[in-house]
mmCIF file of C-alpha atoms in Angstrom:
data_model
loop_
_atom_site.group_PDB
_atom_site.id
_atom_site.type_symbol
_atom_site.label_atom_id
_atom_site.label_comp_id
_atom_site.label_asym_id
_atom_site.label_seq_id
_atom_site.Cartn_x
_atom_site.Cartn_y
_atom_site.Cartn_z
ATOM 1 C CA ALA A 1 -76.351 -77.351 52.490
ATOM 2 C CA GLN A 2 -79.120 -79.611 52.814
ATOM 3 C CA SER A 3 -83.286 -78.772 51.834
ATOM 4 C CA VAL A 4 -85.874 -79.661 50.424
ATOM 5 C CA ALA A 5 -88.536 -77.457 48.805
ATOM 6 C CA GLN A 6 -92.590 -78.903 49.125
ATOM 7 C CA PRO A 7 -94.398 -76.222 46.918
ATOM 8 C CA GLU A 8 -97.912 -76.417 47.364
ATOM 9 C CA ASP A 9 -98.593 -74.865 50.318
ATOM 10 C CA GLN A 10 -102.343 -76.740 49.993
ATOM 11 C CA VAL A 11 -103.585 -79.277 47.328
ATOM 12 C CA ASN A 12 -106.980 -79.866 47.159
ATOM 13 C CA VAL A 13 -108.328 -83.785 45.734
ATOM 14 C CA ALA A 14 -111.765 -85.570 45.465
ATOM 15 C CA GLU A 15 -112.699 -88.151 47.775
ATOM 16 C CA GLY A 16 -111.594 -91.574 45.437
ATOM 17 C CA ASN A 17 -109.477 -89.851 43.362
ATOM 18 C CA PRO A 18 -105.627 -90.127 43.242
ATOM 19 C CA LEU A 19 -103.871 -87.655 44.957
ATOM 20 C CA THR A 20 -99.959 -86.435 44.540
ATOM 21 C CA VAL A 21 -97.970 -84.467 47.682
ATOM 22 C CA LYS A 22 -94.894 -82.990 45.635
ATOM 23 C CA CYS A 23 -91.433 -82.695 47.059
ATOM 24 C CA THR A 24 -88.177 -81.737 45.891
ATOM 25 C CA TYR A 25 -84.743 -82.428 47.096
ATOM 26 C CA SER A 26 -81.213 -81.139 47.470
ATOM 27 C CA VAL A 27 -78.692 -83.215 48.517
ATOM 28 C CA SER A 28 -75.020 -83.312 48.910
ATOM 29 C CA GLY A 29 -74.681 -87.463 47.664
ATOM 30 C CA ASN A 30 -77.206 -89.635 48.248
ATOM 31 C CA PRO A 31 -80.554 -88.907 49.934
ATOM 32 C CA TYR A 32 -82.225 -91.159 52.781
ATOM 33 C CA LEU A 33 -85.789 -89.971 51.831
ATOM 34 C CA PHE A 34 -89.272 -89.997 54.200
ATOM 35 C CA TRP A 35 -92.148 -88.270 54.389
ATOM 36 C CA TYR A 36 -94.914 -87.662 57.534
ATOM 37 C CA VAL A 37 -97.980 -86.815 58.496
ATOM 38 C CA GLN A 38 -99.780 -84.554 60.752
ATOM 39 C CA TYR A 39 -103.087 -83.812 62.618
ATOM 40 C CA PRO A 40 -104.939 -81.660 64.138
ATOM 41 C CA ASN A 41 -103.203 -80.914 67.718
ATOM 42 C CA ARG A 42 -101.143 -84.231 67.031
ATOM 43 C CA GLY A 43 -97.118 -84.823 66.288
ATOM 44 C CA LEU A 44 -96.186 -85.946 63.386
ATOM 45 C CA GLN A 45 -96.901 -89.238 62.073
ATOM 46 C CA PHE A 46 -94.390 -92.021 60.061
ATOM 47 C CA LEU A 47 -95.847 -92.989 56.488
ATOM 48 C CA LEU A 48 -92.815 -94.290 54.726
ATOM 49 C CA LYS A 49 -89.031 -93.212 53.997
ATOM 50 C CA TYR A 50 -87.052 -94.240 50.710
ATOM 51 C CA ILE A 51 -83.300 -96.276 51.402
ATOM 52 C CA THR A 52 -81.909 -97.957 48.619
ATOM 53 C CA GLY A 53 -83.219 -100.757 45.765
ATOM 54 C CA ASP A 54 -86.894 -100.065 44.654
ATOM 55 C CA ASN A 55 -87.225 -96.744 43.897
ATOM 56 C CA LEU A 56 -92.000 -97.099 43.947
ATOM 57 C CA VAL A 57 -91.665 -97.122 48.233
ATOM 58 C CA LYS A 58 -95.032 -98.602 50.347
ATOM 59 C CA GLY A 59 -95.804 -96.927 53.364
ATOM 60 C CA SER A 60 -98.444 -96.857 55.743
ATOM 61 C CA TYR A 61 -102.485 -96.040 54.444
ATOM 62 C CA GLY A 62 -101.986 -96.750 51.233
ATOM 63 C CA PHE A 63 -99.957 -94.306 50.541
ATOM 64 C CA GLU A 64 -96.414 -94.920 48.213
ATOM 65 C CA ALA A 65 -94.011 -92.826 47.167
ATOM 66 C CA GLU A 66 -91.535 -92.926 43.704
ATOM 67 C CA PHE A 67 -87.707 -91.488 44.137
ATOM 68 C CA ASN A 68 -86.388 -90.438 41.010
ATOM 69 C CA LYS A 69 -83.051 -89.286 41.183
ATOM 70 C CA SER A 70 -82.536 -87.477 38.429
ATOM 71 C CA GLN A 71 -86.273 -85.036 39.088
ATOM 72 C CA THR A 72 -85.002 -85.194 43.058
ATOM 73 C CA SER A 73 -88.072 -85.455 43.492
ATOM 74 C CA PHE A 74 -89.862 -88.052 45.733
ATOM 75 C CA HIS A 75 -93.306 -87.486 45.484
ATOM 76 C CA LEU A 76 -96.375 -89.213 48.167
ATOM 77 C CA LYS A 77 -99.193 -90.367 46.384
ATOM 78 C CA LYS A 78 -102.280 -92.249 46.539
ATOM 79 C CA PRO A 79 -104.762 -93.932 44.306
ATOM 80 C CA SER A 80 -107.682 -93.872 46.212
ATOM 81 C CA ALA A 81 -108.120 -90.117 48.236
ATOM 82 C CA LEU A 82 -110.477 -90.560 51.881
ATOM 83 C CA VAL A 83 -111.323 -87.898 53.490
ATOM 84 C CA SER A 84 -109.570 -89.290 56.721
ATOM 85 C CA ASP A 85 -106.537 -88.660 54.549
ATOM 86 C CA SER A 86 -107.372 -83.942 55.431
ATOM 87 C CA ALA A 87 -103.547 -83.282 57.042
ATOM 88 C CA LEU A 88 -100.659 -81.749 57.058
ATOM 89 C CA TYR A 89 -97.816 -83.999 55.084
ATOM 90 C CA PHE A 90 -94.134 -83.152 55.700
ATOM 91 C CA CYS A 91 -91.292 -84.244 53.490
ATOM 92 C CA ALA A 92 -87.794 -84.804 55.453
ATOM 93 C CA VAL A 93 -84.226 -85.179 53.421
ATOM 94 C CA ARG A 94 -80.972 -86.295 54.478
ATOM 95 C CA ALA A 95 -77.681 -87.320 53.397
ATOM 96 C CA ARG A 96 -76.521 -90.168 53.931
ATOM 97 C CA THR A 97 -73.227 -89.951 54.467
ATOM 98 C CA GLY A 98 -71.252 -87.173 55.496
ATOM 99 C CA GLY A 99 -74.066 -85.271 56.045
ATOM 100 C CA GLY A 100 -74.618 -85.668 59.712
ATOM 101 C CA ASN A 101 -77.174 -86.743 61.367
ATOM 102 C CA LYS A 102 -79.627 -83.522 60.782
ATOM 103 C CA LEU A 103 -82.896 -84.000 58.853
ATOM 104 C CA THR A 104 -84.256 -81.595 56.808
ATOM 105 C CA PHE A 105 -88.155 -80.995 56.482
ATOM 106 C CA GLY A 106 -90.193 -78.762 54.212
ATOM 107 C CA THR A 107 -92.626 -76.976 54.735
ATOM 108 C CA GLY A 108 -95.424 -78.447 54.811
ATOM 109 C CA THR A 109 -98.470 -78.864 52.160
ATOM 110 C CA GLN A 110 -102.125 -78.994 54.171
ATOM 111 C CA LEU A 111 -103.683 -81.966 51.857
ATOM 112 C CA LYS A 112 -107.702 -81.627 51.866
ATOM 113 C CA VAL A 113 -110.156 -84.593 50.775
ATOM 114 C CA GLU A 114 -113.267 -83.462 49.897
ATOM 115 C CA LEU A 115 -116.838 -85.275 49.532
ATOM 116 C CA ASP B 1 -97.486 -98.804 75.120
ATOM 117 C CA ALA B 2 -96.820 -95.045 76.256
ATOM 118 C CA GLY B 3 -94.616 -94.144 74.004
ATOM 119 C CA ILE B 4 -93.320 -90.696 73.802
ATOM 120 C CA THR B 5 -95.126 -88.034 75.871
ATOM 121 C CA GLN B 6 -94.692 -84.442 75.421
ATOM 122 C CA SER B 7 -96.249 -82.263 79.073
ATOM 123 C CA PRO B 8 -97.676 -80.082 79.681
ATOM 124 C CA ARG B 9 -99.388 -79.516 76.435
ATOM 125 C CA TYR B 10 -100.316 -76.133 76.699
ATOM 126 C CA LYS B 11 -98.659 -73.257 78.474
ATOM 127 C CA ILE B 12 -98.448 -69.309 78.423
ATOM 128 C CA THR B 13 -96.342 -67.778 80.336
ATOM 129 C CA GLU B 14 -95.109 -63.635 79.756
ATOM 130 C CA THR B 15 -90.751 -62.257 78.995
ATOM 131 C CA GLY B 16 -88.460 -62.879 80.358
ATOM 132 C CA ARG B 17 -89.285 -66.401 82.143
ATOM 133 C CA GLN B 18 -88.231 -69.487 82.395
ATOM 134 C CA VAL B 19 -90.450 -72.547 81.074
ATOM 135 C CA THR B 20 -89.293 -76.059 81.622
ATOM 136 C CA LEU B 21 -90.806 -78.478 78.794
ATOM 137 C CA MET B 22 -90.951 -82.029 79.814
ATOM 138 C CA CYS B 23 -89.759 -84.945 77.622
ATOM 139 C CA HIS B 24 -90.511 -88.644 78.016
ATOM 140 C CA GLN B 25 -89.734 -92.016 76.029
ATOM 141 C CA THR B 26 -90.497 -95.480 77.235
ATOM 142 C CA TRP B 27 -89.126 -96.971 74.323
ATOM 143 C CA SER B 28 -86.214 -95.943 76.378
ATOM 144 C CA HIS B 29 -84.378 -95.230 72.446
ATOM 145 C CA SER B 30 -81.106 -92.868 72.241
ATOM 146 C CA TYR B 31 -81.500 -90.637 69.881
ATOM 147 C CA MET B 32 -83.954 -87.769 71.775
ATOM 148 C CA PHE B 33 -84.008 -83.877 69.395
ATOM 149 C CA TRP B 34 -86.310 -81.283 69.736
ATOM 150 C CA TYR B 35 -88.108 -79.427 67.195
ATOM 151 C CA ARG B 36 -90.552 -75.882 66.981
ATOM 152 C CA GLN B 37 -93.089 -75.599 63.685
ATOM 153 C CA ASP B 38 -93.661 -71.984 62.845
ATOM 154 C CA LEU B 39 -95.839 -71.645 59.525
ATOM 155 C CA GLY B 40 -93.161 -71.332 56.593
ATOM 156 C CA HIS B 41 -90.685 -72.548 58.431
ATOM 157 C CA GLY B 42 -91.675 -75.976 58.290
ATOM 158 C CA LEU B 43 -89.876 -77.698 61.995
ATOM 159 C CA ARG B 44 -86.721 -76.743 62.614
ATOM 160 C CA LEU B 45 -83.675 -78.305 65.033
ATOM 161 C CA ILE B 46 -83.044 -77.318 68.514
ATOM 162 C CA TYR B 47 -81.369 -79.937 70.332
ATOM 163 C CA TYR B 48 -80.621 -83.148 69.699
ATOM 164 C CA SER B 49 -79.076 -85.813 72.360
ATOM 165 C CA ALA B 50 -77.347 -88.761 71.039
ATOM 166 C CA ALA B 51 -77.462 -90.678 75.131
ATOM 167 C CA ALA B 52 -77.513 -89.502 78.783
ATOM 168 C CA ASP B 53 -75.271 -86.865 78.806
ATOM 169 C CA ILE B 54 -74.692 -86.029 74.995
ATOM 170 C CA THR B 55 -75.985 -83.010 73.979
ATOM 171 C CA ASP B 56 -75.398 -80.608 71.322
ATOM 172 C CA LYS B 57 -77.183 -78.079 69.475
ATOM 173 C CA GLY B 58 -78.932 -78.294 66.223
ATOM 174 C CA GLU B 59 -80.800 -75.239 63.698
ATOM 175 C CA VAL B 60 -81.989 -73.329 66.001
ATOM 176 C CA PRO B 61 -80.533 -73.317 69.441
ATOM 177 C CA ASP B 62 -79.860 -69.858 71.000
ATOM 178 C CA GLY B 63 -82.252 -69.036 74.049
ATOM 179 C CA TYR B 64 -82.689 -72.610 75.707
ATOM 180 C CA VAL B 65 -81.074 -74.988 77.442
ATOM 181 C CA VAL B 66 -81.187 -78.874 76.977
ATOM 182 C CA SER B 67 -80.343 -81.882 79.566
ATOM 183 C CA ARG B 68 -80.414 -85.462 79.313
ATOM 184 C CA SER B 69 -79.187 -87.297 82.932
ATOM 185 C CA LYS B 70 -81.438 -89.858 82.415
ATOM 186 C CA THR B 71 -82.161 -92.193 79.034
ATOM 187 C CA GLU B 72 -85.806 -91.101 78.846
ATOM 188 C CA ASN B 73 -86.516 -87.690 79.837
ATOM 189 C CA PHE B 74 -85.028 -85.003 78.040
ATOM 190 C CA PRO B 75 -86.889 -81.706 79.080
ATOM 191 C CA LEU B 76 -86.351 -77.980 77.002
ATOM 192 C CA THR B 77 -85.324 -75.264 78.821
ATOM 193 C CA LEU B 78 -86.138 -71.368 77.757
ATOM 194 C CA GLU B 79 -83.731 -69.151 80.168
ATOM 195 C CA SER B 80 -85.002 -66.133 79.894
ATOM 196 C CA ALA B 81 -88.931 -66.063 77.206
ATOM 197 C CA THR B 82 -88.907 -63.895 74.373
ATOM 198 C CA ARG B 83 -92.377 -63.484 72.244
ATOM 199 C CA SER B 84 -90.345 -64.561 69.134
ATOM 200 C CA GLN B 85 -90.065 -68.248 70.676
ATOM 201 C CA THR B 86 -94.225 -68.612 71.649
ATOM 202 C CA SER B 87 -94.431 -71.564 68.588
ATOM 203 C CA VAL B 88 -94.881 -75.042 69.364
ATOM 204 C CA TYR B 89 -92.291 -77.272 69.925
ATOM 205 C CA PHE B 90 -91.948 -81.209 69.278
ATOM 206 C CA CYS B 91 -89.951 -84.255 70.703
ATOM 207 C CA ALA B 92 -88.678 -87.053 69.299
ATOM 208 C CA SER B 93 -86.492 -90.074 69.521
ATOM 209 C CA SER B 94 -84.959 -92.495 66.917
ATOM 210 C CA GLU B 95 -83.577 -96.019 68.103
ATOM 211 C CA GLU B 96 -81.261 -95.328 65.671
ATOM 212 C CA THR B 97 -77.729 -96.210 67.492
ATOM 213 C CA ASP B 98 -75.254 -94.439 64.805
ATOM 214 C CA MET B 99 -76.631 -90.822 63.880
ATOM 215 C CA ARG B 100 -74.124 -90.577 61.382
ATOM 216 C CA TYR B 101 -75.062 -93.476 58.766
ATOM 217 C CA SER B 102 -79.192 -93.163 60.251
ATOM 218 C CA ASN B 103 -82.416 -93.747 57.824
ATOM 219 C CA GLN B 104 -84.567 -94.669 60.852
ATOM 220 C CA PRO B 105 -87.706 -92.865 61.255
ATOM 221 C CA GLN B 106 -88.183 -90.075 64.314
ATOM 222 C CA HIS B 107 -90.762 -90.772 66.314
ATOM 223 C CA PHE B 108 -92.665 -87.484 67.206
ATOM 224 C CA GLY B 109 -94.535 -85.994 71.150
ATOM 225 C CA ASP B 110 -98.246 -84.294 70.429
ATOM 226 C CA GLY B 111 -96.420 -81.320 71.089
ATOM 227 C CA THR B 112 -96.215 -77.927 73.765
ATOM 228 C CA ARG B 113 -98.295 -75.004 72.067
ATOM 229 C CA LEU B 114 -96.960 -72.390 74.292
ATOM 230 C CA SER B 115 -97.473 -68.582 73.947
ATOM 231 C CA ILE B 116 -95.471 -65.574 75.166
ATOM 232 C CA LEU B 117 -96.755 -62.138 76.371
#
């Protein structure tokens, strides 16, 4: 069975500081990994994905994520946080082969960026 | 660019009643999904559909029914609503042609907040 862990329910960071939202995963074989963001009363919006190749993936709104196979992690990062980045962030994983079509989501991390 | 729309956005009903949540997408994506979002659980897949007239169960299908007579619509029906089905429901679509090898992102609607009294 595949799973995703987001160990922090909430992350607080000051505007202008770097931010990291953590994600670790468990899957048979190689993964496809995704980050989504959810603003209040809205659906999830796709931020970025890792398929293969370069371990550092760049996405929307200045976000990036680093794939680390040995640590089975896919942490979301941004060099300089904005108040408008405050939202709920979800990590998701799918096995590249043999895992069928199921996308498994983490429980989400609430990011709060303060002035 | 309408994308994917869900209706209603908010719904209150009583236990035992039937309720249908609507989902419509304008992209002609082949795959569509229904999720429920609950605190502490993230998103859990209820049902999905690979194409018109092709549907399959997800992680938590009990108490739900889906149909897909047209590519663009994917309604979700709670045949006899229970309080445990109070949740926020999200519909999503994806353009992949074969989910076994999929790496395409899913595109989500804005959700239906359903309360069952």
